[in-house]
GROMACS .gro file of C-alpha atoms in nm:
model
  496
    1MET     CA    1   0.000   0.000   0.000
    2PRO     CA    2   0.152   0.336  -0.100
    3PRO     CA    3   0.210   0.588   0.179
    4ILE     CA    4  -0.075   0.831   0.239
    5LEU     CA    5   0.163   1.120   0.301
    6PRO     CA    6   0.490   1.193   0.123
    7ASP     CA    7   0.817   1.147   0.306
    8PHE     CA    8   0.835   1.481   0.484
    9SER     CA    9   1.207   1.454   0.558
   10ASN     CA   10   1.279   1.420   0.185
   11SER     CA   11   1.030   1.679   0.060
   12VAL     CA   12   1.134   1.956   0.295
   13LYS     CA   13   1.481   2.051   0.405
   14LEU     CA   14   1.441   2.023   0.781
   15LYS     CA   15   1.759   2.220   0.832
   16TYR     CA   16   1.594   2.535   0.698
   17VAL     CA   17   1.277   2.466   0.893
   18LYS     CA   18   1.485   2.459   1.211
   19LEU     CA   19   1.671   2.776   1.112
   20GLY     CA   20   1.338   2.950   1.049
   21TYR     CA   21   1.206   2.838   1.387
   22GLN     CA   22   1.520   2.960   1.562
   23TYR     CA   23   1.502   3.300   1.393
   24LEU     CA   24   1.130   3.338   1.472
   25VAL     CA   25   1.162   3.254   1.843
   26ASN     CA   26   1.490   3.439   1.903
   27HIS     CA   27   1.353   3.760   1.744
   28ILE     CA   28   0.991   3.731   1.859
   29LEU     CA   29   1.003   4.060   2.051
   30THR     CA   30   1.142   4.253   1.753
   31LEU     CA   31   0.897   4.090   1.512
   32THR     CA   32   0.608   4.179   1.745
   33LEU     CA   33   0.711   4.539   1.811
   34ILE     CA   34   0.777   4.636   1.446
   35PRO     CA   35   0.410   4.602   1.333
   36ILE     CA   36   0.289   4.784   1.647
   37MET     CA   37   0.531   5.073   1.593
   38ALA     CA   38   0.444   5.084   1.223
   39GLY     CA   39   0.072   5.103   1.311
   40ILE     CA   40   0.128   5.387   1.558
   41LEU     CA   41   0.337   5.576   1.302
   42LEU     CA   42   0.065   5.542   1.036
   43GLU     CA   43  -0.200   5.671   1.276
   44VAL     CA   44   0.016   5.974   1.361
   45LEU     CA   45   0.078   6.046   0.992
   46ARG     CA   46  -0.298   6.047   0.926
   47LEU     CA   47  -0.351   6.331   1.173
   48SER     CA   48  -0.364   6.687   1.038
   49PRO     CA   49  -0.139   6.961   1.182
   50ASP     CA   50  -0.436   7.109   1.377
   51GLU     CA   51  -0.515   6.770   1.531
   52LEU     CA   52  -0.150   6.723   1.630
   53LEU     CA   53  -0.148   7.069   1.793
   54LYS     CA   54  -0.466   6.991   1.989
   55LEU     CA   55  -0.314   6.661   2.102
   56TRP     CA   56  -0.005   6.843   2.230
   57ASP     CA   57  -0.211   7.104   2.410
   58SER     CA   58  -0.411   6.833   2.584
   59LEU     CA   59  -0.095   6.712   2.756
   60HIS     CA   60  -0.053   6.930   3.063
   61PHE     CA   61   0.296   6.946   3.217
   62ASP     CA   62   0.397   7.154   3.513
   63LEU     CA   63   0.742   7.220   3.659
   64VAL     CA   64   0.696   6.988   3.959
   65GLN     CA   65   0.603   6.691   3.738
   66ILE     CA   66   0.901   6.751   3.512
   67LEU     CA   67   1.144   6.778   3.806
   68CYS     CA   68   1.006   6.467   3.978
   69SER     CA   69   1.019   6.267   3.657
   70SER     CA   70   1.376   6.381   3.587
   71PHE     CA   71   1.484   6.296   3.943
   72LEU     CA   72   1.328   5.950   3.917
   73ILE     CA   73   1.501   5.878   3.586
   74ILE     CA   74   1.839   5.993   3.722
   75PHE     CA   75   1.793   5.790   4.042
   76ILE     CA   76   1.703   5.469   3.854
   77ALA     CA   77   1.996   5.518   3.612
   78THR     CA   78   2.238   5.576   3.904
   79VAL     CA   79   2.123   5.264   4.090
   80TYR     CA   80   2.149   5.058   3.770
   81PHE     CA   81   2.503   5.164   3.685
   82MET     CA   82   2.626   5.134   4.045
   83SER     CA   83   2.486   4.781   4.083
   84LYS     CA   84   2.605   4.666   3.741
   85PRO     CA   85   2.906   4.431   3.772
   86ARG     CA   86   3.237   4.564   3.652
   87PRO     CA   87   3.344   4.414   3.319
   88ILE     CA   88   3.639   4.175   3.360
   89TYR     CA   89   3.881   4.160   3.069
   90LEU     CA   90   4.136   3.898   2.974
   91VAL     CA   91   4.406   4.127   2.840
   92ASP     CA   92   4.631   3.843   2.722
   93TYR     CA   93   4.782   3.514   2.832
   94ALA     CA   94   5.100   3.311   2.780
   95CYS     CA   95   5.157   2.935   2.778
   96PHE     CA   96   5.478   2.760   2.875
   97LYS     CA   97   5.651   2.567   2.598
   98PRO     CA   98   5.869   2.286   2.742
   99PRO     CA   99   6.228   2.263   2.616
  100VAL     CA  100   6.313   1.993   2.362
  101MET     CA  101   6.537   1.812   2.610
  102CYS     CA  102   6.225   1.722   2.814
  103ARG     CA  103   6.057   1.544   2.524
  104VAL     CA  104   5.934   1.188   2.593
  105PRO     CA  105   5.865   0.981   2.280
  106PHE     CA  106   5.670   0.658   2.323
  107SER     CA  107   5.985   0.450   2.287
  108THR     CA  108   6.161   0.639   2.567
  109PHE     CA  109   5.860   0.620   2.797
  110MET     CA  110   5.821   0.244   2.748
  111GLU     CA  111   6.193   0.178   2.785
  112HIS     CA  112   6.195   0.361   3.119
  113SER     CA  113   5.883   0.174   3.229
  114ARG     CA  114   6.044  -0.163   3.151
  115LEU     CA  115   6.354  -0.071   3.351
  116ILE     CA  116   6.166   0.079   3.647
  117LEU     CA  117   5.899  -0.194   3.661
  118SER     CA  118   6.123  -0.484   3.560
  119ASN     CA  119   5.968  -0.706   3.829
  120ASN     CA  120   5.613  -0.651   3.702
  121PRO     CA  121   5.580  -0.699   3.324
  122LYS     CA  122   5.200  -0.687   3.349
  123SER     CA  123   5.214  -0.326   3.470
  124VAL     CA  124   5.445  -0.241   3.178
  125GLU     CA  125   5.202  -0.402   2.934
  126PHE     CA  126   4.912  -0.213   3.093
  127GLN     CA  127   5.092   0.120   3.047
  128MET     CA  128   5.168   0.034   2.686
  129ARG     CA  129   4.800  -0.039   2.614
  130ILE     CA  130   4.697   0.289   2.777
  131LEU     CA  131   4.959   0.486   2.583
  132GLU     CA  132   4.853   0.327   2.253
  133ARG     CA  133   4.497   0.451   2.305
  134SER     CA  134   4.573   0.775   2.489
  135GLY     CA  135   4.567   1.018   2.196
  136LEU     CA  136   4.908   1.158   2.298
  137GLY     CA  137   5.178   1.227   2.041
  138GLU     CA  138   5.555   1.187   2.034
  139GLU     CA  139   5.640   1.543   2.147
  140THR     CA  140   5.491   1.558   2.498
  141CYS     CA  141   5.733   1.641   2.779
  142LEU     CA  142   5.817   1.530   3.133
  143PRO     CA  143   6.046   1.715   3.378
  144GLN     CA  144   6.414   1.627   3.398
  145ALA     CA  145   6.385   1.441   3.730
  146ILE     CA  146   6.155   1.183   3.568
  147HIS     CA  147   6.414   1.110   3.295
  148TYR     CA  148   6.648   0.951   3.550
  149ILE     CA  149   6.639   0.575   3.607
  150PRO     CA  150   6.500   0.543   3.864
  151PRO     CA  151   6.326   0.884   3.878
  152ASN     CA  152   6.469   1.135   4.125
  153PRO     CA  153   6.167   1.330   4.262
  154THR     CA  154   6.344   1.547   4.520
  155MET     CA  155   6.210   1.872   4.664
  156GLU     CA  156   6.489   2.060   4.488
  157ALA     CA  157   6.393   1.906   4.153
  158ALA     CA  158   6.023   1.987   4.211
  159ARG     CA  159   6.107   2.349   4.292
  160GLY     CA  160   6.327   2.360   3.982
  161GLU     CA  161   6.037   2.245   3.763
  162ALA     CA  162   5.803   2.499   3.925
  163GLU     CA  163   6.049   2.781   3.865
  164LEU     CA  164   6.105   2.679   3.503
  165VAL     CA  165   5.735   2.655   3.418
  166ILE     CA  166   5.597   2.949   3.617
  167PHE     CA  167   5.877   3.198   3.553
  168SER     CA  168   5.886   3.118   3.180
  169ALA     CA  169   5.509   3.177   3.152
  170MET     CA  170   5.530   3.497   3.358
  171ASP     CA  171   5.819   3.635   3.152
  172SER     CA  172   5.623   3.570   2.832
  173LEU     CA  173   5.317   3.744   2.980
  174PHE     CA  174   5.522   4.050   3.077
  175GLU     CA  175   5.667   4.065   2.727
  176LYS     CA  176   5.329   4.030   2.551
  177THR     CA  177   5.137   4.278   2.766
  178GLY     CA  178   5.403   4.528   2.869
  179LEU     CA  179   5.290   4.474   3.228
  180LYS     CA  180   5.536   4.572   3.500
  181PRO     CA  181   5.560   4.363   3.820
  182LYS     CA  182   5.474   4.666   4.036
  183ASP     CA  183   5.141   4.701   3.849
  184ILE     CA  184   5.011   4.363   3.973
  185ASP     CA  185   4.746   4.411   4.242
  186ILE     CA  186   4.624   4.050   4.276
  187LEU     CA  187   4.819   3.725   4.231
  188ILE     CA  188   4.659   3.379   4.222
  189VAL     CA  189   4.860   3.060   4.168
  190ASN     CA  190   4.693   2.721   4.141
  191CYS     CA  191   4.883   2.391   4.152
  192SER     CA  192   4.697   2.088   4.279
  193LEU     CA  193   4.961   1.838   4.400
  194PHE     CA  194   5.272   2.040   4.482
  195SER     CA  195   5.223   2.272   4.779
  196PRO     CA  196   5.562   2.367   4.931
  197THR     CA  197   5.640   2.617   5.205
  198PRO     CA  198   5.684   2.903   5.127
  199SER     CA  199   5.403   2.877   4.873
  200LEU     CA  200   5.436   2.903   4.495
  201SER     CA  201   5.268   3.246   4.508
  202ALA     CA  202   5.538   3.358   4.755
  203MET     CA  203   5.800   3.221   4.513
  204VAL     CA  204   5.659   3.446   4.237
  205ILE     CA  205   5.650   3.748   4.470
  206ASN     CA  206   6.012   3.690   4.565
  207LYS     CA  207   6.128   3.643   4.206
  208TYR     CA  208   5.965   3.957   4.066
  209LYS     CA  209   5.984   4.169   4.385
  210LEU     CA  210   5.612   4.241   4.384
  211ARG     CA  211   5.456   4.504   4.609
  212SER     CA  212   5.417   4.437   4.980
  213ASN     CA  213   5.042   4.512   4.971
  214ILE     CA  214   4.967   4.263   4.694
  215LYS     CA  215   4.671   4.031   4.751
  216SER     CA  216   4.813   3.684   4.690
  217PHE     CA  217   4.644   3.343   4.695
  218ASN     CA  218   4.776   2.990   4.651
  219LEU     CA  219   4.520   2.720   4.559
  220SER     CA  220   4.612   2.352   4.596
  221GLY     CA  221   4.436   2.015   4.591
  222MET     CA  222   4.160   2.133   4.356
  223GLY     CA  223   4.247   1.923   4.051
  224CYS     CA  224   4.240   2.001   3.681
  225SER     CA  225   3.950   2.246   3.712
  226ALA     CA  226   4.143   2.476   3.947
  227GLY     CA  227   4.223   2.715   3.663
  228LEU     CA  228   3.859   2.819   3.630
  229ILE     CA  229   3.828   2.835   4.009
  230SER     CA  230   4.116   3.084   4.001
  231ILE     CA  231   3.932   3.283   3.733
  232ASP     CA  232   3.621   3.289   3.952
  233LEU     CA  233   3.824   3.408   4.253
  234ALA     CA  234   3.994   3.677   4.044
  235ARG     CA  235   3.655   3.793   3.914
  236ASP     CA  236   3.516   3.829   4.267
  237LEU     CA  237   3.824   4.020   4.382
  238LEU     CA  238   3.816   4.252   4.082
  239GLN     CA  239   3.451   4.334   4.155
  240VAL     CA  240   3.546   4.487   4.491
  241HIS     CA  241   3.886   4.634   4.399
  242PRO     CA  242   3.844   4.895   4.123
  243ASN     CA  243   4.113   4.982   3.871
  244SER     CA  244   4.315   4.666   3.943
  245ASN     CA  245   4.519   4.403   3.759
  246ALA     CA  246   4.509   4.034   3.850
  247VAL     CA  247   4.760   3.773   3.735
  248VAL     CA  248   4.651   3.408   3.742
  249VAL     CA  249   4.906   3.126   3.706
  250SER     CA  250   4.781   2.772   3.639
  251THR     CA  251   5.012   2.471   3.639
  252GLU     CA  252   5.072   2.119   3.767
  253ILE     CA  253   5.416   2.009   3.890
  254ILE     CA  254   5.482   1.651   3.778
  255THR     CA  255   5.816   1.580   3.953
  256PRO     CA  256   5.696   1.478   4.303
  257ASN     CA  257   5.387   1.297   4.175
  258TYR     CA  258   5.526   1.038   3.933
  259TYR     CA  259   5.402   0.703   4.065
  260GLN     CA  260   5.660   0.422   4.083
  261GLY     CA  261   5.439   0.137   4.207
  262ASN     CA  262   5.235  -0.137   4.042
  263GLU     CA  263   4.870  -0.038   4.104
  264ARG     CA  264   4.703   0.003   3.766
  265ALA     CA  265   4.460   0.272   3.883
  266MET     CA  266   4.763   0.479   3.989
  267LEU     CA  267   4.975   0.408   3.680
  268LEU     CA  268   4.717   0.573   3.452
  269PRO     CA  269   4.813   0.935   3.538
  270ASN     CA  270   5.178   0.855   3.447
  271CYS     CA  271   5.064   0.789   3.089
  272LEU     CA  272   4.857   1.106   3.052
  273PHE     CA  273   4.997   1.394   3.259
  274ARG     CA  274   5.273   1.612   3.112
  275MET     CA  275   5.451   1.943   3.176
  276GLY     CA  276   5.260   2.266   3.117
  277GLY     CA  277   5.156   2.599   3.261
  278ALA     CA  278   4.991   2.929   3.173
  279ALA     CA  279   4.988   3.286   3.303
  280LEU     CA  280   4.696   3.526   3.246
  281LEU     CA  281   4.641   3.897   3.293
  282LEU     CA  282   4.288   3.993   3.400
  283SER     CA  283   4.187   4.354   3.455
  284ASN     CA  284   3.884   4.571   3.533
  285ARG     CA  285   4.050   4.890   3.412
  286ARG     CA  286   3.849   5.074   3.147
  287SER     CA  287   4.172   5.164   2.969
  288GLU     CA  288   4.222   4.793   2.887
  289HIS     CA  289   3.893   4.767   2.700
  290ARG     CA  290   4.037   4.823   2.353
  291ARG     CA  291   4.341   4.597   2.367
  292ALA     CA  292   4.194   4.313   2.580
  293LYS     CA  293   4.140   3.990   2.389
  294TYR     CA  294   3.832   3.865   2.574
  295ARG     CA  295   3.563   3.971   2.818
  296LEU     CA  296   3.451   3.731   3.090
  297VAL     CA  297   3.076   3.665   3.063
  298HIS     CA  298   2.997   3.378   3.304
  299VAL     CA  299   3.164   3.136   3.544
  300VAL     CA  300   2.957   2.840   3.664
  301ARG     CA  301   3.092   2.595   3.923
  302THR     CA  302   2.945   2.256   4.014
  303HIS     CA  303   3.070   2.049   4.311
  304LYS     CA  304   2.963   1.686   4.365
  305GLY     CA  305   3.174   1.633   4.678
  306ALA     CA  306   2.870   1.546   4.891
  307ASP     CA  307   2.853   1.212   4.711
  308ASP     CA  308   3.106   0.955   4.841
  309LYS     CA  309   3.174   0.800   4.499
  310ALA     CA  310   3.233   1.141   4.344
  311TYR     CA  311   3.458   1.245   4.632
  312LYS     CA  312   3.683   0.938   4.596
  313CYS     CA  313   3.689   0.893   4.218
  314VAL     CA  314   4.019   1.088   4.196
  315PHE     CA  315   4.201   1.015   4.521
  316GLU     CA  316   4.560   1.055   4.640
  317GLU     CA  317   4.656   0.763   4.861
  318GLU     CA  318   4.921   0.500   4.933
  319ASP     CA  319   4.926   0.160   4.764
  320LYS     CA  320   4.993  -0.170   4.942
  321GLU     CA  321   5.368  -0.100   4.932
  322GLY     CA  322   5.330   0.247   5.083
  323LYS     CA  323   5.396   0.434   4.758
  324VAL     CA  324   5.185   0.744   4.706
  325GLY     CA  325   4.989   0.792   4.386
  326ILE     CA  326   4.668   0.930   4.235
  327SER     CA  327   4.403   0.661   4.202
  328LEU     CA  328   4.146   0.703   3.922
  329SER     CA  329   3.816   0.519   3.974
  330LYS     CA  330   3.640   0.314   3.706
  331ASP     CA  331   3.331   0.527   3.775
  332LEU     CA  332   3.514   0.845   3.675
  333MET     CA  333   3.340   0.896   3.339
  334ALA     CA  334   2.992   0.829   3.481
  335ILE     CA  335   3.055   1.075   3.765
  336ALA     CA  336   3.193   1.333   3.520
  337GLY     CA  337   2.875   1.293   3.313
  338GLU     CA  338   2.654   1.364   3.615
  339ALA     CA  339   2.864   1.667   3.708
  340LEU     CA  340   2.843   1.795   3.351
  341LYS     CA  341   2.466   1.750   3.350
  342SER     CA  342   2.434   1.962   3.664
  343ASN     CA  343   2.668   2.224   3.522
  344ILE     CA  344   2.491   2.265   3.187
  345THR     CA  345   2.154   2.276   3.366
  346THR     CA  346   2.283   2.591   3.538
  347ILE     CA  347   2.466   2.747   3.246
  348GLY     CA  348   2.202   2.665   2.983
  349PRO     CA  349   1.951   2.938   3.077
  350LEU     CA  350   2.236   3.192   3.086
  351VAL     CA  351   2.367   3.128   2.735
  352LEU     CA  352   2.114   2.937   2.523
  353PRO     CA  353   1.890   3.128   2.279
  354ALA     CA  354   1.516   3.133   2.345
  355SER     CA  355   1.449   2.877   2.070
  356GLU     CA  356   1.657   2.610   2.244
  357GLN     CA  357   1.515   2.690   2.588
  358LEU     CA  358   1.159   2.664   2.454
  359LEU     CA  359   1.224   2.323   2.296
  360PHE     CA  360   1.382   2.201   2.620
  361LEU     CA  361   1.085   2.328   2.824
  362ILE     CA  362   0.828   2.166   2.592
  363THR     CA  363   1.012   1.832   2.608
  364LEU     CA  364   1.042   1.853   2.986
  365ILE     CA  365   0.669   1.922   3.027
  366GLY     CA  366   0.587   1.642   2.783
  367ARG     CA  367   0.799   1.394   2.979
  368LYS     CA  368   0.638   1.498   3.308
  369ILE     CA  369   0.275   1.504   3.191
  370LEU     CA  370   0.233   1.297   2.873
  371ASN     CA  371   0.498   1.027   2.842
  372PRO     CA  372   0.799   0.975   3.072
  373LYS     CA  373   0.961   0.760   2.800
  374TRP     CA  374   1.003   1.057   2.570
  375LYS     CA  375   1.365   1.105   2.479
  376PRO     CA  376   1.500   1.413   2.667
  377TYR     CA  377   1.592   1.704   2.445
  378ILE     CA  378   1.961   1.790   2.449
  379PRO     CA  379   2.001   2.164   2.383
  380ASP     CA  380   2.215   2.258   2.085
  381PHE     CA  381   2.500   2.448   2.250
  382ARG     CA  382   2.640   2.521   1.904
  383GLN     CA  383   2.372   2.793   1.891
  384ALA     CA  384   2.533   2.959   2.194
  385PHE     CA  385   2.906   2.919   2.122
  386GLU     CA  386   3.139   2.932   1.825
  387HIS     CA  387   3.431   2.762   2.003
  388PHE     CA  388   3.465   2.489   2.266
  389CYS     CA  389   3.766   2.429   2.491
  390ILE     CA  390   3.713   2.091   2.657
  391HIS     CA  391   3.968   1.994   2.921
  392ALA     CA  392   4.220   1.765   2.752
  393GLY     CA  393   4.207   1.510   3.032
  394GLY     CA  394   4.219   1.215   2.796
  395ARG     CA  395   4.066   1.081   2.479
  396ALA     CA  396   3.771   0.926   2.668
  397VAL     CA  397   3.679   1.263   2.824
  398ILE     CA  398   3.676   1.442   2.487
  399ASP     CA  399   3.486   1.156   2.317
  400GLU     CA  400   3.218   1.156   2.585
  401LEU     CA  401   3.161   1.531   2.574
  402GLN     CA  402   3.155   1.535   2.195
  403LYS     CA  403   2.888   1.266   2.200
  404ASN     CA  404   2.676   1.414   2.479
  405LEU     CA  405   2.687   1.772   2.349
  406GLN     CA  406   2.652   1.660   1.983
  407LEU     CA  407   2.960   1.853   1.874
  408SER     CA  408   3.136   1.825   1.541
  409ALA     CA  409   3.494   1.708   1.493
  410GLU     CA  410   3.601   2.069   1.433
  411HIS     CA  411   3.451   2.182   1.765
  412CYS     CA  412   3.670   1.927   1.948
  413GLU     CA  413   3.976   1.975   1.730
  414ALA     CA  414   4.153   2.216   1.968
  415SER     CA  415   4.113   1.973   2.260
  416ARG     CA  416   4.233   1.667   2.066
  417MET     CA  417   4.531   1.845   1.915
  418THR     CA  418   4.633   1.990   2.253
  419LEU     CA  419   4.620   1.641   2.404
  420HIS     CA  420   4.829   1.510   2.113
  421ARG     CA  421   5.094   1.783   2.122
  422PHE     CA  422   5.122   1.861   2.496
  423GLY     CA  423   4.938   1.580   2.679
  424ASN     CA  424   4.719   1.645   2.983
  425THR     CA  425   4.868   1.962   3.129
  426SER     CA  426   4.596   1.974   3.397
  427SER     CA  427   4.442   2.317   3.468
  428SER     CA  428   4.647   2.493   3.199
  429SER     CA  429   4.522   2.275   2.910
  430LEU     CA  430   4.231   2.512   2.838
  431TRP     CA  431   4.474   2.791   2.749
  432TYR     CA  432   4.674   2.573   2.510
  433GLU     CA  433   4.341   2.496   2.340
  434LEU     CA  434   4.248   2.864   2.315
  435GLY     CA  435   4.597   2.927   2.177
  436TYR     CA  436   4.537   2.660   1.911
  437ILE     CA  437   4.215   2.829   1.795
  438GLU     CA  438   4.394   3.165   1.773
  439ALA     CA  439   4.696   3.014   1.594
  440LYS     CA  440   4.460   2.868   1.334
  441GLY     CA  441   4.315   3.217   1.275
  442ARG     CA  442   3.961   3.109   1.364
  443MET     CA  443   3.883   3.359   1.639
  444ARG     CA  444   3.670   3.656   1.532
  445LYS     CA  445   3.543   3.959   1.720
  446GLY     CA  446   3.218   3.871   1.895
  447ASP     CA  447   3.285   3.494   1.899
  448ARG     CA  448   3.186   3.314   2.219
  449VAL     CA  449   3.406   3.052   2.385
  450TRP     CA  450   3.298   2.783   2.631
  451GLN     CA  451   3.571   2.640   2.855
  452ILE     CA  452   3.480   2.318   3.040
  453ALA     CA  453   3.705   2.157   3.301
  454PHE     CA  454   3.677   1.865   3.542
  455GLY     CA  455   3.865   1.818   3.869
  456SER     CA  456   3.898   1.604   4.177
  457GLY     CA  457   3.638   1.647   4.445
  458PHE     CA  458   3.446   1.599   4.205
  459LYS     CA  459   3.401   1.928   4.019
  460CYS     CA  460   3.282   2.047   3.679
  461ASN     CA  461   3.347   2.415   3.608
  462SER     CA  462   3.262   2.632   3.309
  463ALA     CA  463   3.373   2.974   3.190
  464VAL     CA  464   3.223   3.173   2.904
  465TRP     CA  465   3.429   3.435   2.722
  466LYS     CA  466   3.341   3.676   2.441
  467CYS     CA  467   3.608   3.784   2.196
  468ASN     CA  468   3.661   4.156   2.242
  469ARG     CA  469   3.856   4.239   1.927
  470ALA     CA  470   3.999   4.096   1.609
  471ILE     CA  471   4.288   3.864   1.700
  472LYS     CA  472   4.579   3.830   1.464
  473THR     CA  473   4.750   3.497   1.417
  474ALA     CA  474   5.030   3.486   1.676
  475SER     CA  475   5.389   3.456   1.557
  476ASP     CA  476   5.502   3.325   1.895
  477GLY     CA  477   5.363   3.095   2.162
  478PRO     CA  478   5.364   2.716   2.207
  479TRP     CA  479   5.201   2.646   1.867
  480ALA     CA  480   5.416   2.879   1.655
  481ASP     CA  481   5.658   2.615   1.524
  482CYS     CA  482   5.407   2.333   1.470
  483ILE     CA  483   5.063   2.477   1.390
  484ASP     CA  484   5.113   2.415   1.017
  485ARG     CA  485   5.130   2.040   1.086
  486TYR     CA  486   4.795   2.037   1.263
  487PRO     CA  487   4.534   1.897   1.265
  488VAL     CA  488   4.680   1.547   1.241
  489HIS     CA  489   4.501   1.216   1.215
  490ILE     CA  490   4.499   1.036   1.550
  491PRO     CA  491   4.434   0.663   1.509
  492GLU     CA  492   4.226   0.471   1.761
  493VAL     CA  493   4.529   0.257   1.849
  494VAL     CA  494   4.898   0.339   1.788
  495LYS     CA  495   5.083   0.010   1.783
  496LEU     CA  496   5.407   0.032   1.982
   0.00000   0.00000   0.00000
């Protein structure tokens, strides 16, 4: 029996139907007001000059009414502008590029693993399987202390790595922005696993002889999402301290945290984490408006620490032999998915256009009232953002977010290529990804960027930026000498 109705999907291009719906809903106010204003204008044009004069005369104004109205308008405008949050600008940022002597090709990594774990070939084989599927390339770097056999993770070596990474990033930031150390009002340093005394923020103050009244903070133990936590802290401080500059440094020091035991859950970070760091200049000064690269729009933080499984899914502890390492739970991806769901539930109403919010609301009501088996509507975040910076925590993390958020390969390209070139650099990975987008010449004025990061605890944090000006392709930075080779094809398995 022939179909009663034609195949709608073939007869109509649904893509254009959806675009028409989005335009109609997103501009409903404008489309409603234009006919009303046009009608009012036509009615006014129909009136004769005498009728217009009579209409004006019928409006009686006295001095008291005018003064009261003016005072009310001025009062409302004053309250509005005083309560309006100060705009926070990202003037510029700099990423650390590890020296070539720190490079760890697959062959070197596996050779060291065989020598260090010679008594446990199964652990060596496990690391090889992880590395084959990790998405990392041959140019990622580990600090010098890890190149020794066996590794030599002393306090001196850890401080040496911290100085190399942080000072190199800071020097690059000073050069790019023209900022002088004495002009820094707020300093925030985040490093999750290395927390010496004096702190890393004190180390920076000592190196650059910063002012004695500087407001300094050192964040530790907050995982790979600590970079966005630092941004949130800087934003809050800049709201209450006018005309100020804040420098944020995000890094992870690998030297004291390289696991030398046999527990598989603790060997995984060895295969993924690599050297990296970034320094950022944030400011609320109006004079920085023109040259600033981005303006901070939103920061949304989600913490699942009340749940025991979430709290322990990334956990620093000792193994059976007393060796300290970071244990990653098998439930990590499921917990990350729940944290992401909570985070996008909060950020969605802030960034999604009305068309997507309406579809989500209709589906939600339908599931509650009509049929609970209805498939939930996943908002199209591509309508809200032009660029996505997903924390390069590993191939599985990027794959899962690409699937859940229905992103294209190009949307995830910056994250995958950052993982391939630099590995998981923890909280600083988001800035290598943003650097990749800029190096490719894809960033335009007005473009919106969504940064998503996950961290121990368990946390999912988001930051939304809006490009403030046209950004030229950088001639320096960590991507300068290799951007022409990217993107590269990353196979599912690299046979070693």
